[in-house]
Coordinates of C-alpha atoms in Angstrom, one line a residue:
X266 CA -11.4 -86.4 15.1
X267 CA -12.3 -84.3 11.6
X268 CA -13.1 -81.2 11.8
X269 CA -16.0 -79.9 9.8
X270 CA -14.8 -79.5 5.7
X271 CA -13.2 -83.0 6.3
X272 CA -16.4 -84.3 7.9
X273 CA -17.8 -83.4 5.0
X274 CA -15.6 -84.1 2.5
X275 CA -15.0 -88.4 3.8
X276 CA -19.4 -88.5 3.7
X277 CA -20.1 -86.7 0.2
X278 CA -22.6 -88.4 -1.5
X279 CA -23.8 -85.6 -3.8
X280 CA -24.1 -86.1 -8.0
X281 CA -21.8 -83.4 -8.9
X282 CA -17.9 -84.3 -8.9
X283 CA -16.0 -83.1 -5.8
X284 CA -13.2 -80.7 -5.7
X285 CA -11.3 -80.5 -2.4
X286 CA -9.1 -77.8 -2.0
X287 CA -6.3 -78.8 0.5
X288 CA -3.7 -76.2 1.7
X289 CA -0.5 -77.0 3.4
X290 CA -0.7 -79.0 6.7
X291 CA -4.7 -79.7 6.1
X292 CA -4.9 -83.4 6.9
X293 CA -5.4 -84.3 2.9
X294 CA -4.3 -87.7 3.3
X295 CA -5.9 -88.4 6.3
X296 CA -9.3 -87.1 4.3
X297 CA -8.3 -89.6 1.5
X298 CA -8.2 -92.4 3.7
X299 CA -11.0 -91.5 5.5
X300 CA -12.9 -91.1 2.3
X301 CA -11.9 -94.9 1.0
X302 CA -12.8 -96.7 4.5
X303 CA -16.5 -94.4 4.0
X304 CA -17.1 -95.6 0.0
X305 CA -16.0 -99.4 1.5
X306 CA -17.5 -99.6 5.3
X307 CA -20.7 -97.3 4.8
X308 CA -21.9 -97.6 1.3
X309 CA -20.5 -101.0 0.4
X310 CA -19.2 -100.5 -2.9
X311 CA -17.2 -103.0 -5.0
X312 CA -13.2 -102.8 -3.9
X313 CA -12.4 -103.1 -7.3
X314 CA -14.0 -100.2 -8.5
X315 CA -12.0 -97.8 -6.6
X316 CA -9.3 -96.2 -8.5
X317 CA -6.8 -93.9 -6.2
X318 CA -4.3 -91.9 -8.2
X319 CA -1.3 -90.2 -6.5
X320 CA 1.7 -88.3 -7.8
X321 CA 4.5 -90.8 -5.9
X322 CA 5.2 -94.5 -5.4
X323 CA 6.2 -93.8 -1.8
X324 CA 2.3 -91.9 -1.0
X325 CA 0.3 -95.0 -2.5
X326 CA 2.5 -97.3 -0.1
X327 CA 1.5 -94.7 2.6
X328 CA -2.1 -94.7 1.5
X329 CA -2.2 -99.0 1.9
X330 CA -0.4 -99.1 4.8
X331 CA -2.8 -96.6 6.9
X332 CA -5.5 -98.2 5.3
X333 CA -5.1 -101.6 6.3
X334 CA -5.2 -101.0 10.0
X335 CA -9.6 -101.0 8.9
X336 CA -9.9 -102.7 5.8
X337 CA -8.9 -106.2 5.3
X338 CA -5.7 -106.6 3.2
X339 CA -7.4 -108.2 0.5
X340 CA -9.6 -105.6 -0.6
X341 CA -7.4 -103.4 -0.7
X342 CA -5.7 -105.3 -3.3
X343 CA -8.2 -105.7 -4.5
X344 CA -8.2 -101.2 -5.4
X345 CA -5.8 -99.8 -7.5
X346 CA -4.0 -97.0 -5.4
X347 CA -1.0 -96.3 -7.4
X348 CA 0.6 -93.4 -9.7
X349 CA -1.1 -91.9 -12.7
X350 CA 2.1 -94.4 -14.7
X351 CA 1.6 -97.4 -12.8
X352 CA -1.8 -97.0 -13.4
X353 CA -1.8 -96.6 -17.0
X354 CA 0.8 -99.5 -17.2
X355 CA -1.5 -102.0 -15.4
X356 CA -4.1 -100.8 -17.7
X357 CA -2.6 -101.3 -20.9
X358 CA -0.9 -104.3 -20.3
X359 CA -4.3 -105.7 -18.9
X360 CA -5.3 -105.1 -21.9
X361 CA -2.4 -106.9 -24.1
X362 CA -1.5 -103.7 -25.6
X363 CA 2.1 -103.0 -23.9
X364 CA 4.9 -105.3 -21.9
X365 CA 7.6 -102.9 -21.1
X366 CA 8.3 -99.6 -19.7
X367 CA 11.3 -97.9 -20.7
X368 CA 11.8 -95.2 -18.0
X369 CA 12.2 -95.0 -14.2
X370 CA 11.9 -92.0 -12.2
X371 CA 15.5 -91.0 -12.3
X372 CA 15.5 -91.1 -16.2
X373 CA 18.2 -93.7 -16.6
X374 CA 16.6 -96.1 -18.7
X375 CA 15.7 -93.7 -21.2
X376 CA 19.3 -92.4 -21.3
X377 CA 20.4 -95.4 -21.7
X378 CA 18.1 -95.8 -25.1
X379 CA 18.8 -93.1 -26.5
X380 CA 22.3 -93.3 -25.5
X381 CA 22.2 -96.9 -27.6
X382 CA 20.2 -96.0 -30.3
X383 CA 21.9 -92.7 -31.4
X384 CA 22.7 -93.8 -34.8
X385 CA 19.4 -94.9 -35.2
X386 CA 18.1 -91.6 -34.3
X387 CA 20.1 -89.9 -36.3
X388 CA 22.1 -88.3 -34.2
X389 CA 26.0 -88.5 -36.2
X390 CA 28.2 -86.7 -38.6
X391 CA 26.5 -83.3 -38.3
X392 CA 23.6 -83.7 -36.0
X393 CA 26.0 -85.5 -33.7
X394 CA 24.8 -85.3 -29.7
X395 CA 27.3 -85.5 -27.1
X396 CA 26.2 -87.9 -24.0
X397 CA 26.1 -85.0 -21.3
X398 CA 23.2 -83.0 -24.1
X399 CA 20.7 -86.6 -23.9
X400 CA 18.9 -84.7 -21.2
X401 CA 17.9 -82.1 -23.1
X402 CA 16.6 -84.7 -26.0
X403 CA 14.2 -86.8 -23.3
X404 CA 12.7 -83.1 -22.3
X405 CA 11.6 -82.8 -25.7
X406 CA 10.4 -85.4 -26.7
X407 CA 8.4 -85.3 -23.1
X408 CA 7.1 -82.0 -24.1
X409 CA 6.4 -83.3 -27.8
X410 CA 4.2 -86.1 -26.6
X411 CA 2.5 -84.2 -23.8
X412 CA 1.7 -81.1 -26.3
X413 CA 1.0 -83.8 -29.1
X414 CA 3.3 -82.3 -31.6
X415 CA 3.0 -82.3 -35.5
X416 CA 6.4 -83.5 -36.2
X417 CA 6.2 -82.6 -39.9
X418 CA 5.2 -78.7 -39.2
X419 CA 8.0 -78.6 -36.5
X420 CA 10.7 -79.9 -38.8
X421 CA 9.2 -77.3 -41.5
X422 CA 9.5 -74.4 -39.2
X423 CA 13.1 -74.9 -37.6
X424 CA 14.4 -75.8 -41.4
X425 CA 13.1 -72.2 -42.2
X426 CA 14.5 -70.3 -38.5
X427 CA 17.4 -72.4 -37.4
X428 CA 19.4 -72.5 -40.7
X429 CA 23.0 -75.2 -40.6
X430 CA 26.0 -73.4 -42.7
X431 CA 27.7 -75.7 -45.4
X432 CA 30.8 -74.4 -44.3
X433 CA 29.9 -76.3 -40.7
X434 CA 28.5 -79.4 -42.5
X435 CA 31.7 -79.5 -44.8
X436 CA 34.2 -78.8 -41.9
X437 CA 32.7 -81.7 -39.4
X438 CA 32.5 -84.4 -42.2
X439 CA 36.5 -83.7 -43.1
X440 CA 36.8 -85.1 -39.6
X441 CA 36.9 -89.2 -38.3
X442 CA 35.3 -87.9 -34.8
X443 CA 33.8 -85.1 -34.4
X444 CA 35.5 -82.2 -34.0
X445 CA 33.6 -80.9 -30.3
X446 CA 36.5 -78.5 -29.3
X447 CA 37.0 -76.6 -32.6
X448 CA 33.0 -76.6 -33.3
X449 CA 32.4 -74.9 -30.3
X450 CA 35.8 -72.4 -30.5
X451 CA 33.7 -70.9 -33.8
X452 CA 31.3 -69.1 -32.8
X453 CA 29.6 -69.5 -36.7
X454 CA 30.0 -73.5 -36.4
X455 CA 28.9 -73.8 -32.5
X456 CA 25.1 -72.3 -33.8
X457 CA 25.1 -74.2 -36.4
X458 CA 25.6 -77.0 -34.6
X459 CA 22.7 -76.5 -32.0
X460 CA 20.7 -75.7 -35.3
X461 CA 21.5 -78.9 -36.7
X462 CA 20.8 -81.1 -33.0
X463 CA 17.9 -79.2 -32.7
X464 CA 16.5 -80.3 -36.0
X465 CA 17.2 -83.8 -35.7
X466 CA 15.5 -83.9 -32.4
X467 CA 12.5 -83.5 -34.4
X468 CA 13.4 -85.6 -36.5
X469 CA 14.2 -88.4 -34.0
X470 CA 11.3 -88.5 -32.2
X471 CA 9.0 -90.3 -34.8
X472 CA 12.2 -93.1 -35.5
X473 CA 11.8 -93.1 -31.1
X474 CA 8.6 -93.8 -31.0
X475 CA 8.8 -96.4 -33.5
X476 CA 11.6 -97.9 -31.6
X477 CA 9.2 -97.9 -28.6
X478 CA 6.4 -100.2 -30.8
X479 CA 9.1 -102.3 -32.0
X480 CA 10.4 -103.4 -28.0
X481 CA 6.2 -102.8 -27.2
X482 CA 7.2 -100.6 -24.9
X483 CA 6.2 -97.1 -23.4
X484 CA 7.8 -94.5 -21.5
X485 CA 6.0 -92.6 -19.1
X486 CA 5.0 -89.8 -21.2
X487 CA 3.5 -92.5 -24.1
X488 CA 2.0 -94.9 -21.6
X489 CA 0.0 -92.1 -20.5
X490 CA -0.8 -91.5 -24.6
X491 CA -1.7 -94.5 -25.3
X492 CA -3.9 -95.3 -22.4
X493 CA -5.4 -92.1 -23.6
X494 CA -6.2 -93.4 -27.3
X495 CA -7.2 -96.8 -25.5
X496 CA -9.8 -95.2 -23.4
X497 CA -11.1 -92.9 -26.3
X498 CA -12.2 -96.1 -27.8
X499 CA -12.8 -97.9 -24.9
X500 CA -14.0 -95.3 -22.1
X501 CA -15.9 -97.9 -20.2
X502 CA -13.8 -99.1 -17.5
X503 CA -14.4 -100.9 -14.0
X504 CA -13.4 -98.1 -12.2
X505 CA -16.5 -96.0 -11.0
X506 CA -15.1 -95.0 -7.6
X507 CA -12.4 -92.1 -7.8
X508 CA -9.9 -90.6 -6.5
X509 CA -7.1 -87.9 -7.6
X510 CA -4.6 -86.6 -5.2
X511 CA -2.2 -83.5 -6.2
X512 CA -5.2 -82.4 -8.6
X513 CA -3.2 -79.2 -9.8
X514 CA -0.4 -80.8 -11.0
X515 CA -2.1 -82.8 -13.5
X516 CA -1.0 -82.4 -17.2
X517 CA -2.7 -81.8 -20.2
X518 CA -2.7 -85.6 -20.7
X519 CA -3.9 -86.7 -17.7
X520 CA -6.5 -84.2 -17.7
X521 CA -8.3 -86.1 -20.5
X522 CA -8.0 -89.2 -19.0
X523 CA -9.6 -87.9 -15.9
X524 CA -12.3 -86.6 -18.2
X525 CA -13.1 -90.1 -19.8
X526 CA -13.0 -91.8 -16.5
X527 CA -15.6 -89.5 -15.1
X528 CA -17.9 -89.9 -17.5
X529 CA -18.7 -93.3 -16.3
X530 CA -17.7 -92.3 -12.5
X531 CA -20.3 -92.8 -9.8
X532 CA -18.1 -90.7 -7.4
X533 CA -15.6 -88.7 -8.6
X534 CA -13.0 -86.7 -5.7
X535 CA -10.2 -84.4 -6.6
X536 CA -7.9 -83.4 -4.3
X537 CA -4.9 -80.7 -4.8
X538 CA -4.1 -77.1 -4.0
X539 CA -3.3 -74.9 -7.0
X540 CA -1.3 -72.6 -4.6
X541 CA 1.1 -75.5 -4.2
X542 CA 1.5 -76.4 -8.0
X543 CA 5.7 -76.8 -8.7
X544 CA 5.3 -78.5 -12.1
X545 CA 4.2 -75.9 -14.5
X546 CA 7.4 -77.3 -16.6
X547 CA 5.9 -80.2 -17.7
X548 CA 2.6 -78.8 -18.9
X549 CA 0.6 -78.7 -16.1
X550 CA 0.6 -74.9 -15.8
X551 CA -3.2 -74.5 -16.6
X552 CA -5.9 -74.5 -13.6
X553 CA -7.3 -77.6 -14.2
X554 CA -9.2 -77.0 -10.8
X555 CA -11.1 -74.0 -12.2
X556 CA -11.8 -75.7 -15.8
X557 CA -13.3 -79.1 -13.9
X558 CA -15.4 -76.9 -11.3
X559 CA -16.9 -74.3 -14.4
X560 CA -16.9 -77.5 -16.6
X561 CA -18.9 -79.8 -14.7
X562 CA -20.4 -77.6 -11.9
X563 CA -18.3 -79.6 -9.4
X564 CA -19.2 -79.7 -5.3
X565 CA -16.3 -77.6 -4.0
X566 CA -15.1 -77.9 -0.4
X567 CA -11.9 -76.0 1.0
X568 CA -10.0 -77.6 4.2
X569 CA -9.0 -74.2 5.3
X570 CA -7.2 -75.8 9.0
X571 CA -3.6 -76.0 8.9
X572 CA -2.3 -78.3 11.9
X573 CA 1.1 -78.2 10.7
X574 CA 2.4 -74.6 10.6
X575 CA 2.1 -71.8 13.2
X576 CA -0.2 -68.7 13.0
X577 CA 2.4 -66.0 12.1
X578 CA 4.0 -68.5 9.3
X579 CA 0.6 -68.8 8.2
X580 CA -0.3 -65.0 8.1
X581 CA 3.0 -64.0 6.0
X582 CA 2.2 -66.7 3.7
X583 CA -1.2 -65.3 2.9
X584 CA 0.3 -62.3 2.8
X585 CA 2.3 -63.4 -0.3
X586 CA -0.5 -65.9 -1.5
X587 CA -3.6 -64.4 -1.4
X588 CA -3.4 -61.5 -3.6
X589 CA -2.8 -63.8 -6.6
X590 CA -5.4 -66.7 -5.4
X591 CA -8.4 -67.6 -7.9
X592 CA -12.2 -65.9 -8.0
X593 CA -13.4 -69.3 -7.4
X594 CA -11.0 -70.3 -4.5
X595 CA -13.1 -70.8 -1.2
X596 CA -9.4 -71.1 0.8
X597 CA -9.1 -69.3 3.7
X598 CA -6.4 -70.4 5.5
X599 CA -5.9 -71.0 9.3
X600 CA -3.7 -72.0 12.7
X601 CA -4.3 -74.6 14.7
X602 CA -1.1 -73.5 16.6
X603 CA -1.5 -70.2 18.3
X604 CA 2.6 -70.0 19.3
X605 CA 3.6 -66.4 19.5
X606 CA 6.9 -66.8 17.5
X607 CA 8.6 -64.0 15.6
X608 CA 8.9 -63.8 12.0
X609 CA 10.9 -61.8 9.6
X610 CA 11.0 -61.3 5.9
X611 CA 14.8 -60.1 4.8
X612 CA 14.4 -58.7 1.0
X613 CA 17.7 -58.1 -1.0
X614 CA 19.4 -56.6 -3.3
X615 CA 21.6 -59.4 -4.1
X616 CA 23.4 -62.5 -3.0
X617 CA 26.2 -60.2 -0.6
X618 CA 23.1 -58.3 0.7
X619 CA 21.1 -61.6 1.6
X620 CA 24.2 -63.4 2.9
X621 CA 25.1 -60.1 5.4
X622 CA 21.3 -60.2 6.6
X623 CA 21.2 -64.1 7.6
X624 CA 24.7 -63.6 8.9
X625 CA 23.1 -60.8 10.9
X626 CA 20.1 -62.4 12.2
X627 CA 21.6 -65.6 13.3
X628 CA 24.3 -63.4 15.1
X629 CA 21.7 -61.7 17.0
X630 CA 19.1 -64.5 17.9
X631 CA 22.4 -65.5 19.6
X632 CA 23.9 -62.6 21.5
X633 CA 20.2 -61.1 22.4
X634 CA 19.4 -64.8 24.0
X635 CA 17.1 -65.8 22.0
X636 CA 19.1 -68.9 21.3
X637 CA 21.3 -70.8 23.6
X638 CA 23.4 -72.1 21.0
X639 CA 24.6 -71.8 17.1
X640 CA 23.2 -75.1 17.0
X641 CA 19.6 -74.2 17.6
X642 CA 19.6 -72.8 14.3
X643 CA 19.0 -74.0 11.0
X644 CA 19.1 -73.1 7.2
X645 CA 17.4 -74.1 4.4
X646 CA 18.5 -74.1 0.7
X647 CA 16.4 -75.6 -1.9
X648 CA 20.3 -76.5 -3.4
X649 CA 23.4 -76.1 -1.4
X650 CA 25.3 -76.5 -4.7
X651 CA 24.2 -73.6 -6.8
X652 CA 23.3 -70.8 -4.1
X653 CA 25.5 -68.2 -4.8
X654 CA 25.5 -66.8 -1.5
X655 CA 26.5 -69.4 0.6
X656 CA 30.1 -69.0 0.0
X657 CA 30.1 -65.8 1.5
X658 CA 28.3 -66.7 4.7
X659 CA 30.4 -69.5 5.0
X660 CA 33.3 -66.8 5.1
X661 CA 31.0 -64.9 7.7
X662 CA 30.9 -67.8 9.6
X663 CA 34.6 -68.2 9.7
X664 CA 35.6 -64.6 9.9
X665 CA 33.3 -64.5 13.2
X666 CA 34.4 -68.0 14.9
X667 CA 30.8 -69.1 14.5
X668 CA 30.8 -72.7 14.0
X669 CA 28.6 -74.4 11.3
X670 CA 28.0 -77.9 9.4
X671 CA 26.6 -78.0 6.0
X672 CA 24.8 -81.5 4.8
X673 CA 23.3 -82.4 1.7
X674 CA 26.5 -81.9 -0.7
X675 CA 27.9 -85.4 -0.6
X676 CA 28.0 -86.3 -4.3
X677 CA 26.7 -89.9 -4.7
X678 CA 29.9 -90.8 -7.4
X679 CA 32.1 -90.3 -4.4
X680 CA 31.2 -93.5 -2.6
X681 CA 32.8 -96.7 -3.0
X682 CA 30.2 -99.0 -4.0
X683 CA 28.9 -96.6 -6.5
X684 CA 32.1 -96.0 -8.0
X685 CA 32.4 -100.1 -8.2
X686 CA 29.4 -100.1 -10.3
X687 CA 30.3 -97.6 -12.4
X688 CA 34.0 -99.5 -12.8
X689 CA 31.9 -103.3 -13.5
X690 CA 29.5 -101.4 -16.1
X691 CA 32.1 -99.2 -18.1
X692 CA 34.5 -102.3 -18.2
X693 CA 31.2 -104.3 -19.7
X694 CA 29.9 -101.6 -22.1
X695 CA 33.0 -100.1 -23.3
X696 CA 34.1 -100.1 -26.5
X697 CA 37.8 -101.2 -27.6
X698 CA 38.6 -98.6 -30.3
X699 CA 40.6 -96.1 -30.8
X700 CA 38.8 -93.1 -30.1
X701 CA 40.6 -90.0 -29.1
X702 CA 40.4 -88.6 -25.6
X703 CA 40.0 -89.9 -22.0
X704 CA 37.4 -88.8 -19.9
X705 CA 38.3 -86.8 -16.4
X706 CA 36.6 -90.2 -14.6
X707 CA 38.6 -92.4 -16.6
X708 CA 41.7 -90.1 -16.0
X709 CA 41.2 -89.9 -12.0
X710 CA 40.0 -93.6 -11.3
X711 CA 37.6 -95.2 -14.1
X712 CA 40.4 -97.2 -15.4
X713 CA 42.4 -100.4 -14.4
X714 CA 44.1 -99.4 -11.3
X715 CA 40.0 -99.1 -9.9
X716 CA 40.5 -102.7 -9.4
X717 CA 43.2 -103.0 -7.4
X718 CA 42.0 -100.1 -4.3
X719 CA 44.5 -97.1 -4.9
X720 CA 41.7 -94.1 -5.3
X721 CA 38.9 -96.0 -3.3
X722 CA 37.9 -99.4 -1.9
X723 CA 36.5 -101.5 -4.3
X724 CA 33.8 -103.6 -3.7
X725 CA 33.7 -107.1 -6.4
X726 CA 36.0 -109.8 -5.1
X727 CA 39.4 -109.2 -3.9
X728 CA 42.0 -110.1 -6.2
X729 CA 45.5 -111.2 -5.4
X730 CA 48.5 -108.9 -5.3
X731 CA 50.1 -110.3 -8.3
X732 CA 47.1 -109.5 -10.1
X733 CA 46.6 -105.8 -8.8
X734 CA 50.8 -105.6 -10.1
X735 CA 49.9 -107.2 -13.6
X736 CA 46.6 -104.4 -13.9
X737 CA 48.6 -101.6 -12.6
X738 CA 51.5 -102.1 -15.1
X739 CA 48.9 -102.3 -18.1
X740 CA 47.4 -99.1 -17.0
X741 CA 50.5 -97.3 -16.4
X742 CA 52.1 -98.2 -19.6
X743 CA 49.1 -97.2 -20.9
X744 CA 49.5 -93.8 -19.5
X745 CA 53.2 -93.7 -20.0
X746 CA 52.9 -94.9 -24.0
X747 CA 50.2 -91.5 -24.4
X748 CA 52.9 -89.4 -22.8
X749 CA 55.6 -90.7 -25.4
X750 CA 53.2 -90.5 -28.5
X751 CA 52.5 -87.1 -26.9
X752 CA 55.9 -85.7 -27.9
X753 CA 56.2 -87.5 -30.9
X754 CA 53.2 -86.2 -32.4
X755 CA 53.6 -82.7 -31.5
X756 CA 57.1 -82.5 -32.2
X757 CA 55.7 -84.1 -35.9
X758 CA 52.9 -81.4 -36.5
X759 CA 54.4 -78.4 -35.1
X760 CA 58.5 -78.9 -35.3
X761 CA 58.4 -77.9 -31.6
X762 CA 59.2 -80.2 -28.3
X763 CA 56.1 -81.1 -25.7
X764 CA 57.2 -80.2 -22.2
X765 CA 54.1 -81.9 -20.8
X766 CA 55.1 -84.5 -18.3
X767 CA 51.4 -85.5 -17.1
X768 CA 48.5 -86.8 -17.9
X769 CA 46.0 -84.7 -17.7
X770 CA 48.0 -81.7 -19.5
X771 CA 47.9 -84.0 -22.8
X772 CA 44.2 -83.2 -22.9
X773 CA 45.1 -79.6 -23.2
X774 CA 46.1 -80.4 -26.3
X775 CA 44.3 -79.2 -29.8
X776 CA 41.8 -81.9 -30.9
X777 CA 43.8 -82.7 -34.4
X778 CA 46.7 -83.7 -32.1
X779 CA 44.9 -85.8 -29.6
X780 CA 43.4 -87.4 -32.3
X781 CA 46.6 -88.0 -34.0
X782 CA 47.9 -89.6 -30.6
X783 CA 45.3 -91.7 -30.3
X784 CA 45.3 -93.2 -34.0
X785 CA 48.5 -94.6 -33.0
X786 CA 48.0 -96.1 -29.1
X787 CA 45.5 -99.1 -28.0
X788 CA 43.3 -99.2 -25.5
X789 CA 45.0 -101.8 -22.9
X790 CA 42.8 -105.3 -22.6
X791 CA 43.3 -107.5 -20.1
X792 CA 45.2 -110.6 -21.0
X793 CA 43.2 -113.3 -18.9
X794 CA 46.2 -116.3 -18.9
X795 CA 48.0 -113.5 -16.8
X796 CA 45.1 -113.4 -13.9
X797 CA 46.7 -115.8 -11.2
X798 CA 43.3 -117.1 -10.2
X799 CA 40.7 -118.5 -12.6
X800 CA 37.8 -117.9 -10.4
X801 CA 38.9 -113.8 -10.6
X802 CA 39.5 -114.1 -14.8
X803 CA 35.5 -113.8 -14.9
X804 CA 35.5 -110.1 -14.0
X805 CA 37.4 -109.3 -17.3
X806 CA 35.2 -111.4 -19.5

């Protein structure tokens, strides 16, 4: 049953676009649905004229599943209920103007591209860009295509503030590799370095967009671009029917396209909470609510129950909320749970201060009965990695004999299968030179002995043991010929003996003696008449 807003909201039929303010716990999706299985049943408009936007992959699933249990399967197909990128994909390649996407939510494949084509890019001698920095390069060229940067004036203006010394430039081209250790010992060299990265990121991101029309490819910040510049040209679409979920965390970007697709809209319904907006990072800091309801003197309707949270959650969270809450706003949230629970709002000086307080209130929900058992509580971190403060409740905790579990810190590297992968792709992408330095992976277990199960199961086929003894030798004469060339090198360039007996303390080393060691040393490679089964030589290919 719908209460009276979401009544409302599922039967709109007015000319003026509709804004739906949705707080926490208001049944949003369930109004979305509602709304769909209305525009279909009741009014009998054409399936393929609906258009239903929202922020995830997993929430347009939701959306088709819960709508199929009224509306046939093939008109819902017949919609497109998807994310604003799968959208604009579909679009565009409807269209014949693009065939790939080069991204994926977790950012790899773009890594990957850039990782590839850093050469290309630019990114060497004095501009070079270590792996771990790609990151940073993807956010801005995001935030370049989003903002819809003029390249040229940005190169201008960090040539005139973020000056690169001669000195630097002179001392990293005397150098085969890059010199990362000493660059960043100088204080001088290490800011002339970001100068110089930051520079060529500007640079590189006209060269990256290029590369993207070579491959006709996007990524999901120029899909959304150039279905942008398509529409502008093209703003008649099939899609008169609307519908925008997570309204306030729309971007720039998206806001235009949501302006073009209106324009030819016979219903258009926005739904979002500007209270809830977590992506101001990415551009979509701006009310886009207020601008669409002052723009187009939109219908607004606020679904003010909460079914999810209890009354006195609900009244400290106003309490926070309100204050800062637009003009405009018709919100007024409230309970559909009258429990008489007991809240508390602990505010700290710092990280001991807020540790000592929880430490103290989950102590006394337990010894004044509240509780029955540690168990009955819980805690929530938004990370359990970077809190600074859970340390030192943990050391409560233990000081106290209070028993505890912590989840969520498992690090995904750590299991086997993912740690196979990573073995498989390094051995297929790796390059057999003799560049200096090992990584810590390849030091604890990326290297030959992964195959053969000493540091974790591995999970490609099982090879014999006279192949694991063969692999193992290769990799520990490996080690054992860095150790030697350790000494000798040393010895060579500072008249002094090496007292380092393992592994890892050759990397302590200063960078023109690891280079020196590895000038001298291969890689080991895999001689494949020495694998005892053909069937296994494939996996060293």
């Amino acid at each position: 049953m719908l209460n009276e807003n979401q009544q409302k909201v599922v039967e709109y039929k007015g000319d003026k676009p509709l804004l739906v303010e949705a707080g926490p716990g208001s049944g949003k999706t369930r109004v979305i649905i509602e709304r769909v299985k209305f525009l279909i049943n009741e009014l009998k408009i054409n399936p393929s004229s609906v258009l239903v936007i929202t922020f995830t992959r997993k929430a347009a699933n939701e959306l088709k599943e819960r709508l199929s249990g009224d509306i046939p399967k093939d008109i819902i197909n017949q919609m497109q209920i998807s994310t604003i990128h799968s959208f604009c994909l579909d679009f565009l390649k409807n269209n014949g103007i693009v065939t790939n996407l080069f991204d994926d939510d977790s950012g790899e494949k773009k890594r990957l591209i850039i990782q590839k084509y850093k050469s290309v890019l630019g990114f060497k001698n004095e501009f070079y860009l270590a792996d771990y920095q790609i990151p940073s390069v993807i956010n801005k060229f995001d935030e370049y295509t989003t903002f819809k940067v003029d390249s040229d004036a940005l190169i201008n203006y960090i040539k005139e503030t973020r000056p690169v010394s001669k000195e630097y430039v002179d001392f990293v081209n005397s150098f085969k590799f890059f010199p990362l250790r000493k660059v960043k010992e100088n204080k001088d060299f290490k800011q002339s370095w970001y100068n110089a990265r930051y520079l060529q990121t500007a640079r590189a991101y006209p060269i990256y967009l290029k590369l993207l029309d070579k491959y006709n490819a996007v990524d999901y910040n120029t899909i959304q671009i150039k279905a942008l510049n398509f529409l502008k040209e093209n703003p008649s679409t099939q899609y008169k029917n609307i519908l925008v979920d997570e309204f306030q965390d729309t971007d720039p970007v998206q806001a235009e396209l949501f302006e073009i697709l209106l324009q030819n809209a016979e219903s258009f319904t926005a739904v979002g909470d500007v209270d809830q907006s977590i992506y101001s990072f990415r551009g979509s800091f701006r009310d886009y609510f207020e601008e669409f309801y002052n723009k187009y003197n939109c219908k607004l309707i606020s679904l003010d129950y909460n079914y999810r949270s209890t009354d006195n959650i609900i009244k400290a969270s106003e309490m926070f909320i309100k204050p800062q809450r637009k003009e405009y706003s018709k919100k007024h949230l409230v309970g559909m749970r009258n429990e008489d629970n007991e809240s508390y709002i602990l505010e700290n000086a710092d990280y001991n201060e807020e540790a000592d307080k929880i430490f103290n209130l989950v102590k006394d929900l337990k010894d004044s009965g509240k509780i029955k058992q540690y168990s009955d509580v819980a805690i929530l971190y938004r990370s359990i990695v970077s809190n600074k403060n859970i340390p030192i409740l943990i050391e409560e905790f233990k000081k106290n004999n209070i028993p505890y579990h912590i989840s969520g810190t498992d690090d995904l590297i750590e299991s086997d299968e993912v740690k196979s992968v990573l073995t498989l792709i390094y051995y297929i992408t790796r390059k057999l030179d003799n560049s200096y330095g090992m990584s810590r992976l390849e030091r604890d277990w990326l290297n030959l002995k992964a195959f053969c199960g000493y540091d974790f199961n591995p999970k490609f086929r099982d090879l014999s043991g006279q192949t694991k003894e063969y692999l193992t030798k290769l990799q520990d004469d490996y080690e054992e010929s860095i150790l030697e060339t350790e000494k000798e090198v040393y010895l060579e360039l500072t008249g002094k003996k090496s007292r380092i007996k393992k592994l890892s303390g050759v990397f302590n080393r200063t960078e023109d003696v690891l280079i020196e060691i590895f000038k001298r040393i291969s890689k080991p490679a895999v001689d494949l008449d020495l694998i005892k089964k053909q069937r296994r030589q494939g996996i060293f290919y």
